[in-house]
Amino acid sequence: MKPGEQFSCPACGRTAFAKLEKILDGWDVKGEHLVCSFCGADAGTPAAPKSGDSASVSAGRKALDALFGNEDAAAQKKTSIMDMDTPAEHRFCRDCAHALVNAFAVICTRKHCEVQPMDDCPDYENRPEPSGSSGSILDFGKK
C-alpha cells in the first residue's frame, strides 16, 4: 500500500486514506509506517518503490519535452549567472561609477534621474576599486 491510497480500516470499519507517519526514537527517525487517517490504527508498512518508476518518470519527462518542443533539452548547455566570467559582462547601473546608491533608490549622476539597479546602460563605466583605507576611525583592524 502507498501513502494516500484508499483502504477499508479493520479497526474503525471506515473507508479511509493511508497516512504516512514516521517512527521516532527521541529525535531520530527509525522508520515509517502507514496509519488510518481517521482512527490512527496501524495499516502496515509503505510499499518500496519499484525500479520501473524511475523509467516511467524519465519517459514522462521526455514526453513533456517533446510536447513543448525541447526534444534535445539534455543537449542544451545550461547557463547560470554564476557561469559568467567577469562582472564586466554585466553593465548594471548598480555597478556603474555614475550610480549613487542609497537605501531607497539608485540615482544616475550622469543622467540626473532615478534608475533601476539591474538596468543596462550604454554610458556604463566600471566603478573604481576602493582604496585600502580611508583613514577613518571606522576602518576596524586596518592600519
Short mmCIF file of C-alpha atoms in Angstrom, two decimals:
data_model
loop_
_atom_site.label_atom_id
_atom_site.label_comp_id
_atom_site.label_asym_id
_atom_site.label_seq_id
_atom_site.Cartn_x
_atom_site.Cartn_y
_atom_site.Cartn_z
CA MET A 1 0.00 0.00 0.00
CA LYS A 2 1.17 3.54 -0.73
CA PRO A 3 0.55 6.73 1.28
CA GLY A 4 -2.70 8.38 0.15
CA GLU A 5 -4.19 5.12 -1.07
CA GLN A 6 -7.79 4.40 -0.08
CA PHE A 7 -8.49 1.29 2.05
CA SER A 8 -11.03 -0.15 4.44
CA CYS A 9 -9.72 0.17 8.01
CA PRO A 10 -10.12 -3.05 10.05
CA ALA A 11 -10.13 -1.13 13.36
CA CYS A 12 -12.83 1.50 12.73
CA GLY A 13 -14.52 -0.02 9.66
CA ARG A 14 -14.42 3.23 7.68
CA THR A 15 -13.09 3.76 4.21
CA ALA A 16 -10.01 5.87 4.88
CA PHE A 17 -6.79 7.02 3.33
CA ALA A 18 -3.41 5.68 4.34
CA LYS A 19 -1.38 8.33 6.13
CA LEU A 20 2.42 8.06 6.37
CA GLU A 21 3.88 8.58 9.84
CA LYS A 22 7.46 8.40 10.98
CA ILE A 23 8.57 6.15 13.85
CA LEU A 24 10.76 8.24 16.14
CA ASP A 25 13.25 7.30 18.86
CA GLY A 26 13.81 10.65 20.51
CA TRP A 27 14.78 12.89 17.60
CA ASP A 28 15.99 10.05 15.37
CA VAL A 29 13.75 8.61 12.65
CA LYS A 30 13.77 4.81 12.97
CA GLY A 31 11.26 4.03 10.20
CA GLU A 32 7.91 4.77 8.61
CA HIS A 33 4.53 3.12 8.77
CA LEU A 34 1.03 3.74 7.42
CA VAL A 35 -1.90 4.56 9.68
CA CYS A 36 -5.64 5.09 9.24
CA SER A 37 -6.43 8.78 8.70
CA PHE A 38 -9.49 8.53 11.00
CA CYS A 39 -8.54 6.40 13.98
CA GLY A 40 -4.75 6.19 13.69
CA ALA A 41 -4.68 2.38 13.66
CA ASP A 42 -1.65 0.74 12.06
CA ALA A 43 -2.22 -0.09 8.38
CA GLY A 44 1.16 -1.67 7.56
CA THR A 45 4.39 -0.54 6.01
CA PRO A 46 4.65 1.51 2.84
CA ALA A 47 5.46 -0.37 -0.36
CA ALA A 48 9.02 0.01 -1.63
CA PRO A 49 9.36 2.00 -4.85
CA LYS A 50 9.73 -0.17 -7.93
CA SER A 51 12.74 0.13 -10.21
CA GLY A 52 10.39 0.79 -13.15
CA ASP A 53 9.16 4.02 -11.53
CA SER A 54 12.31 5.92 -12.46
CA ALA A 55 11.98 4.75 -16.06
CA SER A 56 8.39 5.98 -16.20
CA VAL A 57 9.48 9.36 -14.76
CA SER A 58 12.18 9.57 -17.42
CA ALA A 59 9.68 8.66 -20.15
CA GLY A 60 7.23 11.24 -18.80
CA ARG A 61 9.93 13.91 -18.84
CA LYS A 62 10.80 13.07 -22.46
CA ALA A 63 7.11 13.27 -23.44
CA LEU A 64 6.80 16.65 -21.74
CA ASP A 65 9.93 17.95 -23.51
CA ALA A 66 8.55 16.72 -26.84
CA LEU A 67 5.25 18.49 -26.15
CA PHE A 68 7.00 21.82 -25.61
CA GLY A 69 9.48 21.31 -28.43
CA ASN A 70 12.53 20.75 -26.24
CA GLU A 71 13.41 17.30 -27.51
CA ASP A 72 17.12 17.96 -27.17
CA ALA A 73 16.84 19.64 -23.76
CA ALA A 74 19.61 17.46 -22.34
CA ALA A 75 21.92 18.52 -25.16
CA GLN A 76 21.43 22.22 -24.44
CA LYS A 77 24.08 23.81 -22.29
CA LYS A 78 22.68 25.03 -19.01
CA THR A 79 23.78 28.56 -18.25
CA SER A 80 23.67 30.30 -14.96
CA ILE A 81 24.52 33.77 -13.76
CA MET A 82 27.29 32.12 -11.77
CA ASP A 83 28.89 30.87 -15.03
CA MET A 84 29.72 34.36 -16.24
CA ASP A 85 33.43 35.08 -16.08
CA THR A 86 33.75 38.73 -15.15
CA PRO A 87 31.46 41.43 -13.85
CA ALA A 88 32.42 43.45 -16.96
CA GLU A 89 29.91 41.36 -18.89
CA HIS A 90 27.20 42.96 -16.79
CA ARG A 91 26.53 46.59 -17.38
CA PHE A 92 24.17 47.03 -14.45
CA CYS A 93 23.50 50.51 -13.17
CA ARG A 94 24.14 49.37 -9.60
CA ASP A 95 27.80 48.63 -10.53
CA CYS A 96 28.38 51.83 -12.52
CA ALA A 97 30.74 54.63 -11.47
CA HIS A 98 27.91 57.13 -12.04
CA ALA A 99 25.48 55.39 -9.65
CA LEU A 100 24.66 57.00 -6.35
CA VAL A 101 23.17 54.20 -4.25
CA ASN A 102 21.18 54.66 -1.06
CA ALA A 103 18.61 52.56 0.78
CA PHE A 104 15.68 53.90 -1.23
CA ALA A 105 16.85 54.48 -4.79
CA VAL A 106 19.70 54.34 -7.28
CA ILE A 107 20.38 57.73 -8.84
CA CYS A 108 22.37 58.15 -12.04
CA THR A 109 24.61 61.18 -11.62
CA ARG A 110 25.20 61.34 -15.39
CA LYS A 111 21.52 61.45 -16.41
CA HIS A 112 20.26 63.05 -13.17
CA CYS A 113 17.39 60.60 -12.73
CA GLU A 114 16.38 57.56 -10.73
CA VAL A 115 17.25 54.21 -12.38
CA GLN A 116 16.62 50.57 -11.63
CA PRO A 117 19.65 48.71 -10.22
CA MET A 118 19.52 45.98 -12.89
CA ASP A 119 19.11 48.32 -15.88
CA ASP A 120 21.69 48.21 -18.67
CA CYS A 121 23.20 51.49 -19.73
CA PRO A 122 25.20 52.49 -22.83
CA ASP A 123 27.10 55.04 -20.67
CA TYR A 124 28.29 52.36 -18.23
CA GLU A 125 31.72 52.84 -16.67
CA ASN A 126 33.37 50.45 -14.21
CA ARG A 127 33.40 51.67 -10.66
CA PRO A 128 36.99 52.15 -9.44
CA GLU A 129 38.32 49.70 -6.87
CA PRO A 130 38.10 51.03 -3.32
CA SER A 131 41.40 52.03 -1.72
CA GLY A 132 42.75 50.04 1.21
CA SER A 133 41.98 52.56 3.94
CA SER A 134 40.21 55.88 4.04
CA GLY A 135 41.93 56.96 7.28
CA SER A 136 38.63 56.84 9.13
CA ILE A 137 38.36 55.51 12.65
CA LEU A 138 35.63 53.21 11.34
CA ASP A 139 38.19 51.12 9.39
CA PHE A 140 38.47 48.46 12.10
CA GLY A 141 41.60 46.37 12.10
CA LYS A 142 43.23 48.20 9.18
CA LYS A 143 46.29 50.31 9.93
#
